[in-house]
């Protein structure tokens, strides 16, 4: 039996512990019944406690993977995760621009849950100038949004201000500020700003320490939903619901911050 399903490409880093990065993206794509393709940017020696080492690939190697996928498989949506340095970001941005690969979800990964810096400092500027303006949706967490906008985020109003600033600064279609790093009632509350205006996304706050890979999972789910024809709003709403369920079924693996459970309904034993 032949089956035709959308292809979604993730351009991101490998997490040896399997909780975030390419590994989380591919599991999320599989759950959403889209075919996951990948262009690796770097290999991290990482577990639930720390990132011990990062080895980047040459920018040409990243672009070659992207081209190989696009030339043959065709791609219905793309997401970017850990891009490591300005050279990779520039090379990927140039190729995405030339090929007009859209929809594009940009997760501006900068710092890991364990506090490790995941991107060079000068890379933030390249991200802002070359990649984010091309995005259909950009999904910074609290700290990434602060770095990108200069707005200190400590309230819902400040999340909204940062969303406005980032949308205005970059011309991106939609901004999703994620609230996993907020405290009190705002933990797990996100703010979405698109062409229709601002919405506050609130699901249950899940009481778990195992939140490794939530951002990767959310951006991958949004890309999968866009690939299957959902509107931006719908793709984000459904992505938020998915990550909430995955958090409910998060995994007690490792000594530190464990990963979310991507296949929750199938793991009943
Ligand atoms: N405890 C929680 N309860 C409910 N939702 C949560 C919780 N923690 C994170 N989230 C949600 O998970 C999604 C990812 O947000 P978060 O701010 O954790 O991103 P992130 O820091 O980029 O994640 P990552 O851990 O992959 O770096 C958001 O929708 C956020 O609201
Ligand atoms: C390869 C890779 N990509 C992304 C993250 C961010 O995820 P988290 O903030 O949950 O550590 C990571 N730690 N590693």
Short mmCIF file of C-alpha atoms in Angstrom, two decimals, residues 35-233:
data_model
loop_
_atom_site.label_atom_id
_atom_site.label_comp_id
_atom_site.label_asym_id
_atom_site.label_seq_id
_atom_site.Cartn_x
_atom_site.Cartn_y
_atom_site.Cartn_z
CA UNK A 35 7.69 12.15 7.70
CA UNK A 36 10.63 13.67 9.57
CA UNK A 37 13.82 14.58 7.73
CA UNK A 38 16.83 16.16 9.43
CA UNK A 39 19.85 18.38 8.79
CA UNK A 40 22.25 18.11 11.75
CA UNK A 41 24.13 21.25 12.79
CA UNK A 42 26.13 19.80 15.67
CA UNK A 43 26.56 16.83 17.96
CA UNK A 44 26.21 17.43 21.70
CA UNK A 45 27.49 15.05 24.35
CA UNK A 46 24.56 15.72 26.65
CA UNK A 47 22.42 14.08 29.30
CA UNK A 48 19.70 15.23 31.70
CA UNK A 49 22.31 16.96 33.88
CA UNK A 50 24.76 18.74 31.58
CA UNK A 51 26.10 19.42 28.11
CA UNK A 52 29.67 18.08 28.24
CA UNK A 53 30.84 18.79 24.71
CA UNK A 54 29.59 20.28 21.45
CA UNK A 55 31.04 19.56 18.00
CA UNK A 56 29.72 21.67 15.15
CA UNK A 57 29.49 20.63 11.52
CA UNK A 58 30.86 22.82 8.71
CA UNK A 59 28.09 25.14 7.38
CA UNK A 60 28.45 23.52 3.93
CA UNK A 61 27.67 20.12 5.45
CA UNK A 62 24.46 21.50 6.98
CA UNK A 63 23.38 23.07 3.68
CA UNK A 64 24.23 19.86 1.78
CA UNK A 65 21.86 17.90 4.03
CA UNK A 66 19.14 20.50 3.48
CA UNK A 67 19.64 20.38 -0.30
CA UNK A 68 19.61 16.57 -0.37
CA UNK A 69 16.24 16.52 1.39
CA UNK A 70 14.68 19.31 -0.65
CA UNK A 71 15.94 18.03 -4.03
CA UNK A 72 14.41 14.60 -3.64
CA UNK A 73 11.73 14.47 -0.95
CA UNK A 74 10.24 17.95 -1.17
CA UNK A 75 9.41 19.68 2.10
CA UNK A 76 6.03 20.94 3.41
CA UNK A 77 7.43 22.72 6.50
CA UNK A 78 10.77 23.45 8.17
CA UNK A 79 11.81 24.08 11.76
CA UNK A 80 15.14 25.25 13.11
CA UNK A 81 16.52 24.50 16.57
CA UNK A 82 20.10 24.69 17.85
CA UNK A 83 22.13 26.36 15.08
CA UNK A 84 25.28 26.86 17.17
CA UNK A 85 27.12 29.70 15.43
CA UNK A 86 26.79 32.70 13.12
CA UNK A 87 28.31 30.86 10.13
CA UNK A 88 25.73 28.05 10.26
CA UNK A 89 22.88 30.52 10.84
CA UNK A 90 23.97 32.65 7.87
CA UNK A 91 24.40 29.65 5.54
CA UNK A 92 21.01 28.16 6.53
CA UNK A 93 19.27 31.55 6.26
CA UNK A 94 20.69 32.18 2.79
CA UNK A 95 19.58 28.75 1.55
CA UNK A 96 16.09 29.07 3.05
CA UNK A 97 15.77 32.49 1.43
CA UNK A 98 16.88 31.23 -2.00
CA UNK A 99 14.62 28.19 -1.87
CA UNK A 100 11.77 30.13 -0.22
CA UNK A 101 11.18 27.19 2.09
CA UNK A 102 8.01 27.96 4.03
CA UNK A 103 6.28 27.64 6.43
CA UNK A 104 9.29 28.11 8.70
CA UNK A 105 9.25 27.74 12.49
CA UNK A 106 12.30 29.25 14.20
CA UNK A 107 13.02 28.10 17.75
CA UNK A 108 15.87 30.47 18.69
CA UNK A 109 17.64 27.99 20.98
CA UNK A 110 20.27 29.79 23.07
CA UNK A 111 20.59 28.24 26.54
CA UNK A 112 19.83 24.68 27.72
CA UNK A 113 17.67 23.71 30.70
CA UNK A 114 20.89 22.82 32.50
CA UNK A 115 22.16 26.37 31.93
CA UNK A 116 24.68 25.64 29.15
CA UNK A 117 25.20 28.24 26.43
CA UNK A 118 24.08 26.60 23.15
CA UNK A 119 24.90 29.39 20.71
CA UNK A 120 27.87 31.76 20.24
CA UNK A 121 27.25 35.32 21.42
CA UNK A 122 27.74 36.92 17.99
CA UNK A 123 25.27 34.41 16.56
CA UNK A 124 22.33 36.18 18.25
CA UNK A 125 22.73 39.14 15.89
CA UNK A 126 22.78 36.90 12.79
CA UNK A 127 19.68 35.13 14.08
CA UNK A 128 17.95 38.50 14.42
CA UNK A 129 18.99 39.87 11.06
CA UNK A 130 19.02 36.86 8.73
CA UNK A 131 16.74 34.13 10.06
CA UNK A 132 13.96 35.48 12.29
CA UNK A 133 12.62 37.91 9.62
CA UNK A 134 11.92 34.88 7.38
CA UNK A 135 9.98 32.97 10.02
CA UNK A 136 6.29 32.10 9.93
CA UNK A 137 6.47 31.67 13.72
CA UNK A 138 9.36 32.42 16.08
CA UNK A 139 9.20 30.74 19.50
CA UNK A 140 11.57 32.29 22.08
CA UNK A 141 11.38 31.33 25.74
CA UNK A 142 11.44 33.98 28.45
CA UNK A 143 15.24 34.38 28.40
CA UNK A 144 15.61 34.25 24.64
CA UNK A 145 12.87 36.88 24.27
CA UNK A 146 14.70 39.11 26.75
CA UNK A 147 17.95 38.77 24.81
CA UNK A 148 16.25 39.43 21.48
CA UNK A 149 14.23 42.46 22.59
CA UNK A 150 15.95 43.96 25.64
CA UNK A 151 12.59 43.79 27.49
CA UNK A 152 12.96 42.36 30.99
CA UNK A 153 10.14 39.83 31.26
CA UNK A 154 8.59 39.45 34.69
CA UNK A 155 4.85 39.79 34.01
CA UNK A 156 2.20 39.01 31.38
CA UNK A 157 2.30 42.63 30.23
CA UNK A 158 6.06 42.35 29.68
CA UNK A 159 5.58 39.11 27.69
CA UNK A 160 3.13 41.00 25.48
CA UNK A 161 5.50 43.97 25.15
CA UNK A 162 8.33 41.62 24.11
CA UNK A 163 6.07 39.97 21.53
CA UNK A 164 5.16 43.36 20.05
CA UNK A 165 8.79 44.48 20.02
CA UNK A 166 10.04 41.33 18.33
CA UNK A 167 7.28 41.37 15.70
CA UNK A 168 7.88 45.04 14.96
CA UNK A 169 11.70 44.71 14.96
CA UNK A 170 11.89 41.70 12.65
CA UNK A 171 8.72 41.72 10.59
CA UNK A 172 8.15 38.04 11.48
CA UNK A 173 4.60 36.77 10.83
CA UNK A 174 3.92 35.49 14.35
CA UNK A 175 5.69 35.52 17.71
CA UNK A 176 5.10 32.96 20.46
CA UNK A 177 6.69 33.88 23.79
CA UNK A 178 6.84 30.70 25.90
CA UNK A 179 6.27 30.85 29.63
CA UNK A 180 7.86 27.63 30.86
CA UNK A 181 10.48 29.74 32.62
CA UNK A 182 7.96 32.08 34.30
CA UNK A 183 7.05 31.64 37.95
CA UNK A 184 3.81 31.40 39.95
CA UNK A 185 0.56 31.65 37.99
CA UNK A 186 2.41 32.48 34.78
CA UNK A 187 4.36 29.20 34.63
CA UNK A 188 3.31 27.51 31.41
CA UNK A 189 1.37 30.53 30.09
CA UNK A 190 2.40 31.56 26.56
CA UNK A 191 1.63 34.68 24.52
CA UNK A 192 0.97 34.54 20.77
CA UNK A 193 1.00 37.62 18.57
CA UNK A 194 -0.01 37.15 14.94
CA UNK A 195 -1.71 39.26 12.29
CA UNK A 196 -5.05 38.82 14.09
CA UNK A 197 -3.69 40.19 17.37
CA UNK A 198 -2.55 38.94 20.76
CA UNK A 199 -3.79 35.79 22.51
CA UNK A 200 -2.80 34.33 25.85
CA UNK A 201 -2.44 30.54 25.75
CA UNK A 202 -3.10 28.83 29.01
CA UNK A 203 -3.34 25.10 29.68
CA UNK A 204 -2.84 23.36 33.02
CA UNK A 205 0.47 23.97 34.74
CA UNK A 206 2.09 20.54 35.07
CA UNK A 207 3.93 19.91 38.30
CA UNK A 208 7.02 18.13 36.99
CA UNK A 209 10.75 18.72 37.01
CA UNK A 210 11.09 16.74 33.80
CA UNK A 211 10.81 19.48 31.20
CA UNK A 212 13.84 18.78 29.00
CA UNK A 213 12.96 19.33 25.35
CA UNK A 214 9.63 21.12 25.80
CA UNK A 215 10.62 23.97 23.47
CA UNK A 216 11.92 21.61 20.76
CA UNK A 217 8.75 19.53 21.04
CA UNK A 218 6.45 22.56 20.78
CA UNK A 219 8.17 24.06 17.73
CA UNK A 220 8.29 20.64 16.00
CA UNK A 221 4.57 20.12 16.68
CA UNK A 222 3.77 23.58 15.26
CA UNK A 223 5.79 22.77 12.11
CA UNK A 224 4.01 19.41 11.73
CA UNK A 225 0.61 21.10 12.13
CA UNK A 226 1.49 23.77 9.57
CA UNK A 227 2.63 21.03 7.15
CA UNK A 228 -0.75 19.36 7.44
CA UNK A 229 -2.55 22.58 6.52
CA UNK A 230 -3.50 24.15 9.85
CA UNK A 231 -3.57 27.94 10.24
CA UNK A 232 -0.86 29.52 12.39
CA UNK A 233 -3.28 29.96 15.32
#
